[in-house]
Tab-separated table of C-alpha atoms in Angstrom:
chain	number	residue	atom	x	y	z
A	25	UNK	CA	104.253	33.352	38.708
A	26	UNK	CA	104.278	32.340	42.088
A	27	UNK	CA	107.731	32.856	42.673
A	28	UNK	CA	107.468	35.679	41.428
A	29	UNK	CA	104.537	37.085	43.819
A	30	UNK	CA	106.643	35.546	46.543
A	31	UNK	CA	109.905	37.434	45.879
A	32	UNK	CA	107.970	40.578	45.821
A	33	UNK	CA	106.450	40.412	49.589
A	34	UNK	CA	109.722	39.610	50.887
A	35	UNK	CA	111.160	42.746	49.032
A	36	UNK	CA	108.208	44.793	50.598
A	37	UNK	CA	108.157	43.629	54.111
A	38	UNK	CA	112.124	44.159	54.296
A	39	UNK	CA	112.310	47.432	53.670
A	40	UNK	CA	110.064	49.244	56.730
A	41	UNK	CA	112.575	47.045	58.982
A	42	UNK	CA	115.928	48.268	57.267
A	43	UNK	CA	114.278	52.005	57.655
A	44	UNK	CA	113.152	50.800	61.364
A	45	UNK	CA	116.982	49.604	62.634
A	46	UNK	CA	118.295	52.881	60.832
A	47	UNK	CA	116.073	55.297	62.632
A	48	UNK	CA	116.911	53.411	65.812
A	49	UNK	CA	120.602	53.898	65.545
A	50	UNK	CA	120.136	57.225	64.616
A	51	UNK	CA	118.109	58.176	67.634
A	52	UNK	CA	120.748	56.189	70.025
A	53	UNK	CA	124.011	57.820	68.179
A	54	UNK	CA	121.873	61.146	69.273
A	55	UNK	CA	121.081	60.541	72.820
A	56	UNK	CA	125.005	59.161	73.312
A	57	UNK	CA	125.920	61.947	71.941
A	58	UNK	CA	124.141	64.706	73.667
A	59	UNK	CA	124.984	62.554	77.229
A	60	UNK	CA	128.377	63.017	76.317
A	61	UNK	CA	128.411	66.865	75.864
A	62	UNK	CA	126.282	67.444	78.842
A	63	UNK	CA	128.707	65.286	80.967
A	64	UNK	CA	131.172	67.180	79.712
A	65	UNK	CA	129.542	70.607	80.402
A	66	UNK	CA	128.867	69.731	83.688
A	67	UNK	CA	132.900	69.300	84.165
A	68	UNK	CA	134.052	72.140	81.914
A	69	UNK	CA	132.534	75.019	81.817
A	70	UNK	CA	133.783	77.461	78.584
A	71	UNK	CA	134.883	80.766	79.524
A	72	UNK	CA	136.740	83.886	77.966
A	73	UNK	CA	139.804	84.748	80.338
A	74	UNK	CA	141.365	88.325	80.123
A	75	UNK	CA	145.184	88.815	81.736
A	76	UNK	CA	145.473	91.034	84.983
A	77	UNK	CA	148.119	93.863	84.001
A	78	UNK	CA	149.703	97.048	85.608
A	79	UNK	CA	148.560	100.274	84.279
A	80	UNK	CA	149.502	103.845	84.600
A	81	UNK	CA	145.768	105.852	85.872
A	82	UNK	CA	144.594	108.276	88.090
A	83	UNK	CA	141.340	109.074	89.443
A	84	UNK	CA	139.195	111.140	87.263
A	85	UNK	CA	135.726	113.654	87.324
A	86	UNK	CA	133.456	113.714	84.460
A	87	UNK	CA	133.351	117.427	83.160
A	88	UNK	CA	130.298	118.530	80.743
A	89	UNK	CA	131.688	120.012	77.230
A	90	UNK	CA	130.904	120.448	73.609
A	91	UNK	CA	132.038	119.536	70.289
A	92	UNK	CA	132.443	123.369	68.869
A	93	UNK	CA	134.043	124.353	65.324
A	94	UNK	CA	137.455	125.766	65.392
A	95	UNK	CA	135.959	128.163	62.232
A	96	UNK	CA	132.398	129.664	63.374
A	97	UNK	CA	131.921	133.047	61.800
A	98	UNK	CA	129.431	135.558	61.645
A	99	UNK	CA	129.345	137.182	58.212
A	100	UNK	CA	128.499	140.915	58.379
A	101	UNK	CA	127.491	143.299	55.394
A	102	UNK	CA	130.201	145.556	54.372
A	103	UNK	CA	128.299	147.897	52.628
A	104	UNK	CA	124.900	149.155	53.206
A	105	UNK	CA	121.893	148.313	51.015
A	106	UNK	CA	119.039	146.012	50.169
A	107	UNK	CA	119.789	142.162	50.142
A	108	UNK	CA	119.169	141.000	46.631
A	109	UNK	CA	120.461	137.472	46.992
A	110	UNK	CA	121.207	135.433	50.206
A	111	UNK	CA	122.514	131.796	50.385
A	112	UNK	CA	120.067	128.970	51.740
A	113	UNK	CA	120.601	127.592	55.057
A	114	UNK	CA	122.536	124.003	54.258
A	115	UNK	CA	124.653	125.355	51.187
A	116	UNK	CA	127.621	124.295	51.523
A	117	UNK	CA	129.913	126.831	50.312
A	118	UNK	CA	134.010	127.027	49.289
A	119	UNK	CA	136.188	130.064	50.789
A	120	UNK	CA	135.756	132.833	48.592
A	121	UNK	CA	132.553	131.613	47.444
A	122	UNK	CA	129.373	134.099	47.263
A	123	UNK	CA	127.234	134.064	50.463
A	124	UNK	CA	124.787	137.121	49.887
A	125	UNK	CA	124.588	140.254	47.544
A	126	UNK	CA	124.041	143.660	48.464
A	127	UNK	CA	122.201	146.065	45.614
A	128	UNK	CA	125.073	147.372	43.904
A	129	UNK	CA	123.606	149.801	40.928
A	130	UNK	CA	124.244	153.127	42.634
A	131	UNK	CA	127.847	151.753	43.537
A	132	UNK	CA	128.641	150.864	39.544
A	133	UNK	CA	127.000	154.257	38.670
A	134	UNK	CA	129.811	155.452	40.603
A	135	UNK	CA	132.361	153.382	38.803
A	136	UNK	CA	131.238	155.095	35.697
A	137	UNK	CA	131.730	158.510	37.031
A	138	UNK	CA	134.507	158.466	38.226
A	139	UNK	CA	135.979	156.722	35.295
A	140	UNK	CA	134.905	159.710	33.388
A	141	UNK	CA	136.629	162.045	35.800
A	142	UNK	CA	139.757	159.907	35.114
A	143	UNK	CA	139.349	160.633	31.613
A	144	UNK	CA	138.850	164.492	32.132
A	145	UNK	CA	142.391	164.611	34.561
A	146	UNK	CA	143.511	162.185	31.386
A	147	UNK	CA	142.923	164.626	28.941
A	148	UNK	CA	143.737	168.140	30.744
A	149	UNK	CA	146.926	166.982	31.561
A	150	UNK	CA	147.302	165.865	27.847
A	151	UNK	CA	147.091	169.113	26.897
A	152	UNK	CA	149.488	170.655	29.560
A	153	UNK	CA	152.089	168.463	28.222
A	154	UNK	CA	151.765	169.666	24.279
A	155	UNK	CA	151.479	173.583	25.846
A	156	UNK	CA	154.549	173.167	27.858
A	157	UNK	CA	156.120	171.566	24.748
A	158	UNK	CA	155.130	174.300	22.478
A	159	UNK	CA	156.099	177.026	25.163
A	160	UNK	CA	159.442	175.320	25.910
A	161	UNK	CA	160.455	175.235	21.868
A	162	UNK	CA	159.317	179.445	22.020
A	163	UNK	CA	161.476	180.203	24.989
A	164	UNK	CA	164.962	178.909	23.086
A	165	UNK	CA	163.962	181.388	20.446
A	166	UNK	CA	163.090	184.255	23.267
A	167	UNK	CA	159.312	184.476	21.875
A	168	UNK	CA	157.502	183.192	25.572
A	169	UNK	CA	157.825	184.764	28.657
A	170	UNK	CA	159.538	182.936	31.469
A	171	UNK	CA	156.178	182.953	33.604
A	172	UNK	CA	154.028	182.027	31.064
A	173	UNK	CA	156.306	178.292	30.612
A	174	UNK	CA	156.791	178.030	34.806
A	175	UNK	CA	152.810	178.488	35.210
A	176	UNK	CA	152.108	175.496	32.426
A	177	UNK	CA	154.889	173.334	34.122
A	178	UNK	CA	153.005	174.010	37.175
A	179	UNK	CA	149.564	172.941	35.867
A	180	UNK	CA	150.899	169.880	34.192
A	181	UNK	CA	152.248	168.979	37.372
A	182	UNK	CA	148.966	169.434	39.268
A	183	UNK	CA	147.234	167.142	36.326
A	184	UNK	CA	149.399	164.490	36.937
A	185	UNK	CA	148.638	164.629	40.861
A	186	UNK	CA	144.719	164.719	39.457
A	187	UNK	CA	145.167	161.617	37.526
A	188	UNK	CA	146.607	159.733	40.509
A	189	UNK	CA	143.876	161.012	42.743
A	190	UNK	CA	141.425	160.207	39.749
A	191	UNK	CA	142.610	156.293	39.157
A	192	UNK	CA	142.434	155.865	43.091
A	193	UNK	CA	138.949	157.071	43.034
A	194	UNK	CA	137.980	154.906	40.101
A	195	UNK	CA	139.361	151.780	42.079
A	196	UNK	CA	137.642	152.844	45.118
A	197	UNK	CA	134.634	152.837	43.770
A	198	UNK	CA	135.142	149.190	41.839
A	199	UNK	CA	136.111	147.984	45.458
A	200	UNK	CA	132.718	149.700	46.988
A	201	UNK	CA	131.017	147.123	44.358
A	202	UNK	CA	133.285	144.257	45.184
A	203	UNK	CA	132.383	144.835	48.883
A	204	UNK	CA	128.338	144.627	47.638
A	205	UNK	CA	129.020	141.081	47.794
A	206	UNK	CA	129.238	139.117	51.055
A	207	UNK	CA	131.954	135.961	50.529
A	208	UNK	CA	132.912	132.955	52.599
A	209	UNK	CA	135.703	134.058	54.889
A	210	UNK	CA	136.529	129.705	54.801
A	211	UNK	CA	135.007	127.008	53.513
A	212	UNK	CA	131.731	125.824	55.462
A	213	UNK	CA	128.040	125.510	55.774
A	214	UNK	CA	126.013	128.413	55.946
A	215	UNK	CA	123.942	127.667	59.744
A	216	UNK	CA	121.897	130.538	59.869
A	217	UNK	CA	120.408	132.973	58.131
A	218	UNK	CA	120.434	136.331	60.405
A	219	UNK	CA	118.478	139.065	57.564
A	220	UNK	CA	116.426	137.800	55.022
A	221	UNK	CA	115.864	138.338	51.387
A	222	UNK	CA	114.736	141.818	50.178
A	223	UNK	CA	115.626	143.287	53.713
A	224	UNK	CA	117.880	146.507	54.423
A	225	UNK	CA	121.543	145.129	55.818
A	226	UNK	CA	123.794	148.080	57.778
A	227	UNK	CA	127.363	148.312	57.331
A	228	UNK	CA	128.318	145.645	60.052
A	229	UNK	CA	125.094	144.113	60.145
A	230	UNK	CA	125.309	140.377	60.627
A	231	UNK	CA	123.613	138.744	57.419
A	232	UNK	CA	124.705	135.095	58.269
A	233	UNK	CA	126.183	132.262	60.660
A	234	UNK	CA	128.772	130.212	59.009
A	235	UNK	CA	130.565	127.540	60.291
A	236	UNK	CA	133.312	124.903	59.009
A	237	UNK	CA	131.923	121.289	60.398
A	238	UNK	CA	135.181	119.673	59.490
A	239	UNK	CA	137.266	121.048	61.550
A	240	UNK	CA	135.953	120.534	65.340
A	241	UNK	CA	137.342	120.421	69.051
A	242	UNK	CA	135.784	120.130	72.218
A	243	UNK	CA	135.836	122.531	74.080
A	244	UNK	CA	134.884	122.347	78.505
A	245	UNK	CA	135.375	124.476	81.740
A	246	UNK	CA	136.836	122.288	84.008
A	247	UNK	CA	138.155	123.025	87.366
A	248	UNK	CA	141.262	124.994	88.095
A	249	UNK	CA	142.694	122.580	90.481
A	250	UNK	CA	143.063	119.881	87.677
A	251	UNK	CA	145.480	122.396	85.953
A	252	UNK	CA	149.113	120.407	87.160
A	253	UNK	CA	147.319	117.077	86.653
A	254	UNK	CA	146.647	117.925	82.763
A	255	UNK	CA	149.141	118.899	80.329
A	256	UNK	CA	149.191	119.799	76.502
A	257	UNK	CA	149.335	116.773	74.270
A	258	UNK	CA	147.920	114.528	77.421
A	259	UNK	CA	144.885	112.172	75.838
A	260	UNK	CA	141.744	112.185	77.489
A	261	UNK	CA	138.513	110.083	77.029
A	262	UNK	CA	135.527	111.671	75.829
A	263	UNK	CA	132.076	109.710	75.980
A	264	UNK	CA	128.931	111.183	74.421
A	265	UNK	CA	125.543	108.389	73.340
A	266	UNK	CA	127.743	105.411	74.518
A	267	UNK	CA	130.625	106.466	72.397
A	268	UNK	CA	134.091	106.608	73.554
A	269	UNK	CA	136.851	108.390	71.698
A	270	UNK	CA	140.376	109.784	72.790
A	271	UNK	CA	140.940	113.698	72.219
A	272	UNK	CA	144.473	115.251	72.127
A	273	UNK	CA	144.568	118.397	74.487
A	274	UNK	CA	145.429	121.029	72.372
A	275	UNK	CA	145.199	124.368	74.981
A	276	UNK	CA	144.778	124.751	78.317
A	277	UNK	CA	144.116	128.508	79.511
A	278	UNK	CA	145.615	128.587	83.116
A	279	UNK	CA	143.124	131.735	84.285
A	280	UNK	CA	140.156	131.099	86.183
A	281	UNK	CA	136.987	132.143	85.995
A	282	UNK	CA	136.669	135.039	89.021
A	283	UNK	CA	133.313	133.542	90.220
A	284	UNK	CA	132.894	129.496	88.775
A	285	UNK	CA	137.025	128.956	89.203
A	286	UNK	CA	137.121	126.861	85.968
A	287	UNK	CA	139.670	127.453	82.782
A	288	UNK	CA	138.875	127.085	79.474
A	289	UNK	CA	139.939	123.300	77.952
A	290	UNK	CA	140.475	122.617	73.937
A	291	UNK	CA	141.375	119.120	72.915
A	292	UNK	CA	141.630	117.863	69.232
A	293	UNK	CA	138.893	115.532	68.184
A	294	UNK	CA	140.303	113.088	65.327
A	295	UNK	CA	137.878	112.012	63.026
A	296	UNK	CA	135.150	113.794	63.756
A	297	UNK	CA	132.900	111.338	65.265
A	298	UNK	CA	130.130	113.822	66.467
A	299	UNK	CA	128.935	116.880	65.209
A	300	UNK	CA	129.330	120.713	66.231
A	301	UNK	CA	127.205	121.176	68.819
A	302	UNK	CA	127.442	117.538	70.219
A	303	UNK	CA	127.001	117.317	74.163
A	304	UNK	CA	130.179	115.274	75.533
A	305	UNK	CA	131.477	114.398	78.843
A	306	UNK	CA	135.361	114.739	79.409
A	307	UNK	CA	137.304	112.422	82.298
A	308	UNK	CA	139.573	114.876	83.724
A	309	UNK	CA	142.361	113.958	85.952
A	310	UNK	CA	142.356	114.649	89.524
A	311	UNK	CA	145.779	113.715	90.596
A	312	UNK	CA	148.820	112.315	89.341
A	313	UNK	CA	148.814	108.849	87.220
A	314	UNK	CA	150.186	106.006	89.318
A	315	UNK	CA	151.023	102.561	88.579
A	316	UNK	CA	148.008	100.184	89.725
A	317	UNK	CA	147.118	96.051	89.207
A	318	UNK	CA	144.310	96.237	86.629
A	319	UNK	CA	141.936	93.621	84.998
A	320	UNK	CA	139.008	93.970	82.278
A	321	UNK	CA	135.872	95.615	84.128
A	322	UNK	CA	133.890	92.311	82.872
A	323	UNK	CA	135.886	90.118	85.334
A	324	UNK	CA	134.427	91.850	87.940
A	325	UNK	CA	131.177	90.449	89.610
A	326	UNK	CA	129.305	92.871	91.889
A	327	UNK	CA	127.026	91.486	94.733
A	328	UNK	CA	125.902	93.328	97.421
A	329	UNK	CA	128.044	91.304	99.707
A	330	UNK	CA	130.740	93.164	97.796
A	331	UNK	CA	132.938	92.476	94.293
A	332	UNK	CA	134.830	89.382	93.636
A	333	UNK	CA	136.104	87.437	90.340
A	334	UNK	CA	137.265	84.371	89.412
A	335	UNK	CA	140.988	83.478	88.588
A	336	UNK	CA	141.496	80.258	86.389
A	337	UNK	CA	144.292	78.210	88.537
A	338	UNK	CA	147.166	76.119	86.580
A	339	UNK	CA	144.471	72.899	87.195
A	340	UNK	CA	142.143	74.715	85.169
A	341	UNK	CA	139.434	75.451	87.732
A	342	UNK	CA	137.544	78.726	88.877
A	343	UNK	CA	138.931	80.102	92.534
A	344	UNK	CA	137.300	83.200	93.434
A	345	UNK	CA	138.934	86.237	94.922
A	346	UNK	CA	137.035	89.055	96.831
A	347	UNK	CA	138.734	92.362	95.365
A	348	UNK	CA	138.245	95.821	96.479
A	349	UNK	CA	137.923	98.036	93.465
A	350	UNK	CA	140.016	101.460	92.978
A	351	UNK	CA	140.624	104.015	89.780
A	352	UNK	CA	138.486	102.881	85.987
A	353	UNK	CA	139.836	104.254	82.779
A	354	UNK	CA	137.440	102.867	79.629
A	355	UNK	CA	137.317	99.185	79.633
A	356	UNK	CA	140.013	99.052	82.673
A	357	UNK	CA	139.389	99.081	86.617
A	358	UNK	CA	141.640	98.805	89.726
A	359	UNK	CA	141.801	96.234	91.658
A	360	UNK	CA	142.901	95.523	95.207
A	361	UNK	CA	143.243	91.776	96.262
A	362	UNK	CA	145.533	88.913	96.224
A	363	UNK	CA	146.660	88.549	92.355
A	364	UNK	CA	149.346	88.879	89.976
A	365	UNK	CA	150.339	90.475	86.955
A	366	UNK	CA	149.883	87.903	84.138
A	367	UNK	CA	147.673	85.764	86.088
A	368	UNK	CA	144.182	84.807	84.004
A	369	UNK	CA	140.633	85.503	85.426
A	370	UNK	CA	137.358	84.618	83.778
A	371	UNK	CA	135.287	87.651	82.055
A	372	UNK	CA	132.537	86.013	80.188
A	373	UNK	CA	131.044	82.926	81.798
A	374	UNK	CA	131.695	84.428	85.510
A	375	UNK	CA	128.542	85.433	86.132
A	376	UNK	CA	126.342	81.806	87.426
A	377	UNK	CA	130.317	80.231	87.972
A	378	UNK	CA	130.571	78.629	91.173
A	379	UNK	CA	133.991	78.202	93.172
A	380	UNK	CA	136.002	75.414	91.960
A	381	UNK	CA	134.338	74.515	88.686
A	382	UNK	CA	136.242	73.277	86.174
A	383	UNK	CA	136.767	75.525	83.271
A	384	UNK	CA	137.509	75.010	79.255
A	385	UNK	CA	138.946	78.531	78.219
A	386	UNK	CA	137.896	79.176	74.583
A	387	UNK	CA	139.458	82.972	74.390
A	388	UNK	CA	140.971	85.974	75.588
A	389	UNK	CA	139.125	89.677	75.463
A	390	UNK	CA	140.554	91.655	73.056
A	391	UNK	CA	142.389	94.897	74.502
């Protein structure tokens, strides 16, 4: 029993001091650990390094446009009458489709009638025919006077004029009461409604504002003297809430305006990234592109001592260079100091760098 009772207070009173030593190496492999990484911090500091390249830009001027649609219509009435039907504003309609409705019961009481003139012409010159038939067979045999047969021949002839005047009447008046209704000149999304329901719509009257929101440009005045420094197919940025998309110039009208000297600018918008109506801002050329030295515009660090950035050397420290800056285009800035093409400088991790810290590159910015 004793040996027993014995045994168990060793077992008891060895295991807090197993769990003791552990915790204690734990804590040490820790604090070794986290010595080691600051030490090694302090020598290498990590950093994402962009290349410095040669690019082809030119100085630019931010021009106000808009994002318009290539296919903004307003649909007028082509007959006159009360509206008896009108799209909603948001239907989104198919070309051909059925924008508004005219009243259209006088117009197909009209149909009727003259369909029933048609039938008169139809069946006078019916009878012409038989009477010039009989006539004819009564000349051979000398019983009907020459007059009598040219005077039937005439009327027959003046029935048949009739019925062609008749069937152009009848399809006049069908096209009257295909004109009642107002359709979608292209597919699109009705915008506005210009008369409403129940109300009296002219001939010409403007019922409704469509316009095709898949199909968009944008569309800017910009000055007259950036005309030889732009040319069709050229791409230009276009910014608009922090956005930044290329657009394809698609026209260029080379007349000025007589009193703001600006010409009218069209570029293709791919995509469709903003809607019609969108306010955008357009960099516009001012001179010809020339080949400059160009790096990432994070490299650069502005002070008010002036700009400078940090160029990893082949020992894999930080040397700063004092840089003069020139022409941006998007991510992409001139600069004017003492690098090279192909040369590395720092872009994330330059801003607290000081000169001659060593440096652990980790990545490159992406293009």
């Amino acid at each position: 029993m004793w040996g027993y009772t014995l045994k168990g207070n060793v077992s008891e009173s060895v295991k807090p001091m197993n769990k003791g030593f552990i915790a204690v190496g734990v804590l040490l492999s820790i604090l070794a650990t986290t010595d080691a990484l600051a030490k090694g911090d302090s020598r290498a500091a990590p950093v994402v390094v962009a290349d410095v390249s040669e690019r082809m830009m030119a100085p630019t001027v931010m021009v106000a446009g808009s994002v318009v649609s290539r296919l903004d219509a307003a649909v007028a009435a082509e007959m006159t009458g009360r509206l008896v039907w009108v799209a909603e504003v948001g239907d989104r309609v198919e070309q051909g489709a059925k924008l508004a409705q005219v009243d259209d019961t006088q117009r197909k009481l009209e149909v009727e009638e003259s369909r029933a003139g048609l039938a008169q012409v139809k069946a006078r010159l019916t009878f012409f025919e038989k009477e010039l038939k009989r006539l004819s067979s009564l000349a051979k045999q000398n019983n009907a006077a020459r007059t009598m047969l040219e005077q039937t021949e005439s009327d027959r002839d003046v029935a048949r004029a009739d019925l062609a005047a008749a069937r152009v009447r009848v399809k006049l008046a069908q096209d009257r009461v295909a004109r009642s209704v107002l359709r979608a000149p292209f597919s699109g999304t009705v915008a506005q409604r210009l008369l409403q329901l129940g109300e009296w719509a002219e001939s010409g009257t403007e019922v409704m504002r469509l316009v095709n929101t898949d199909r968009v440009e944008v569309r800017a005045m910009v000055p007259l003297s950036s005309l030889k420094f732009v040319a069709k197919g050229a791409q230009l940025r276009v910014l608009s809430d922090g956005d930044v998309h290329h657009a394809t110039v698609r026209s260029l009208v080379p007349v000025g305006d007589l009193q703001s000297r600006l010409m009218d600018l069209r570029l293709d918008l791919d995509g469709n990234p903003w809607p019609a109506g969108q306010g955008v801002k357009i960099a516009v050329p001012t001179a010809q592109a020339v080949k400059v030295l160009t790096v990432h515009r994070d490299a650069i660090v502005l002070r008010r001592s002036g700009a400078y950035l940090y160029r990893v050397t082949a020992e894999s420290s930080a040397e700063r260079v004092n840089v003069m800056l020139g022409v941006a285009s998007g991510d992409y800035i001139q600069v004017i100091g003492e690098l090279a093409v192909g040369e590395q400088v720092v872009t994330v991790g330059n801003e607290r760098m000081r000169p001659g810290q060593q440096v652990r590159v980790m990545g490159g910015a992406s293009e």
